Coordinates of C-alpha atoms in Angstrom, one line a residue:
M1182 CA 62.8 40.4 253.0
L1183 CA 65.9 41.0 251.0
R1184 CA 67.4 38.7 248.4
L1185 CA 71.2 38.7 248.2
E1186 CA 73.2 37.0 245.4
N1187 CA 76.4 35.4 246.5
S1188 CA 79.6 35.2 244.3
V1189 CA 78.4 32.0 242.6
G1190 CA 75.0 33.4 241.7
K1191 CA 73.0 31.6 244.4
E1192 CA 70.3 33.8 246.0
N1193 CA 69.6 33.8 249.8
T1194 CA 66.6 35.5 251.4
V1195 CA 67.1 37.3 254.6
N1196 CA 64.9 39.5 256.7
A1197 CA 67.3 42.4 256.5
V1198 CA 67.1 45.5 258.6
S1199 CA 70.4 47.0 257.4
V1200 CA 74.0 46.4 256.2
A1201 CA 76.0 46.0 259.5
A1202 CA 79.4 45.9 257.8
R1203 CA 81.0 46.2 254.3
S1204 CA 84.2 45.0 252.7
D1205 CA 86.9 47.5 251.6
D1206 CA 85.3 47.4 248.1
G1207 CA 81.9 48.2 249.5
R1208 CA 80.2 44.8 249.3
P1209 CA 78.0 43.9 252.2
T1210 CA 79.8 41.4 254.5
V1211 CA 77.3 41.4 257.5
I1212 CA 73.6 41.9 257.4
L1213 CA 71.6 42.9 260.5
C1214 CA 68.5 40.7 260.4
Y1215 CA 65.1 41.2 261.9
P1216 CA 64.8 38.4 264.6
L1217 CA 61.4 37.2 263.4
I1218 CA 60.2 35.7 260.1
P1219 CA 56.8 34.6 258.8
S1220 CA 56.1 31.1 260.0
R1221 CA 57.1 28.5 257.5
R1222 CA 55.2 25.8 259.4
T1223 CA 51.8 27.3 259.8
N1224 CA 51.8 30.3 257.4
V1225 CA 50.3 32.2 260.3
G1226 CA 52.2 34.3 262.8
F1227 CA 56.0 34.4 263.1
E1228 CA 58.9 32.3 264.3
P1229 CA 62.4 33.3 265.4
F1230 CA 65.0 33.9 262.8
P1231 CA 68.1 32.1 264.1
T1232 CA 70.6 34.9 263.9
L1233 CA 70.7 38.6 264.3
F1234 CA 73.9 39.0 262.2
W1235 CA 74.0 37.1 258.9
M1236 CA 77.4 36.7 257.2
S1237 CA 76.8 37.5 253.5
H1238 CA 80.4 37.4 252.3
D1239 CA 81.3 34.0 250.8
E1240 CA 85.1 34.2 251.4
I1241 CA 84.8 35.3 255.0
R1242 CA 82.0 32.7 255.6
A1243 CA 84.3 30.0 254.1
S1244 CA 87.1 31.0 256.4
I1245 CA 84.9 30.8 259.5
T1246 CA 83.6 27.4 258.3
D1247 CA 87.2 26.2 258.0
L1248 CA 88.0 27.4 261.5
E1249 CA 85.0 25.6 262.9
Y1250 CA 86.0 22.4 261.0
K1251 CA 89.5 22.6 262.5
G1252 CA 88.0 22.5 266.0
L1253 CA 88.1 26.1 267.1
I1254 CA 84.6 25.9 268.7
Q1255 CA 85.7 23.0 270.9
K1256 CA 88.8 25.0 271.9
F1257 CA 86.5 27.9 272.9
R1258 CA 84.3 25.6 274.9
E1259 CA 87.3 24.1 276.7
R1260 CA 88.6 27.6 277.5
L1261 CA 85.2 28.6 278.9
L1262 CA 85.3 25.6 281.3
E1263 CA 88.8 26.4 282.4
D1264 CA 88.8 30.2 282.6
R1265 CA 86.2 31.9 284.8
K1266 CA 87.0 35.3 283.5
A1267 CA 86.4 34.2 279.9
F1268 CA 83.2 32.5 281.0
L1269 CA 81.9 35.7 282.6
Q1270 CA 82.9 37.7 279.5
M1271 CA 80.9 35.2 277.3
E1272 CA 78.0 35.4 279.6
E1273 CA 78.0 39.2 279.3
A1274 CA 78.3 38.9 275.5
H1275 CA 75.2 36.7 275.5
R1276 CA 73.3 39.3 277.5
R1277 CA 74.3 42.1 275.1
Y1278 CA 73.3 39.9 272.1
A1279 CA 69.9 39.2 273.6
A1280 CA 69.4 42.9 274.3
S1281 CA 70.4 43.7 270.8
R1282 CA 67.8 41.3 269.4
W1283 CA 65.2 42.7 271.7
N1284 CA 66.1 46.3 270.7
V1285 CA 65.6 45.4 267.0
L1286 CA 62.2 44.0 267.8
V1287 CA 61.2 47.1 269.8
V1288 CA 62.5 49.7 267.4
R1289 CA 61.1 48.0 264.3
G1290 CA 57.8 47.3 266.1
R1291 CA 57.4 51.0 266.6
G1292 CA 57.6 51.7 262.9
A1293 CA 61.2 52.9 262.8
H1294 CA 63.1 51.8 259.7

């Protein structure tokens, strides 16, 4: 587990594998997370971590939140319903994302760091 402090001093704990992207000034912007965390419900075993890529840059995260608030997700949903090519591209992106999550599990499970 890695503890990251954001710009206002709040700490977040993530199950980090590596820094996936950095800002121009070298700060981590995206963290690649291990897709499992110790179970919080039973204290035995594991449960899925909800995201493979965790946005760690406050300003970028705020911009994304603002776009979501302004309805961009709904616009994407509508486009996927109307545009078959966009739907197929999203479907392929989901397959690649699932494969990436599985790959992190397999590689880390073999002891690679």
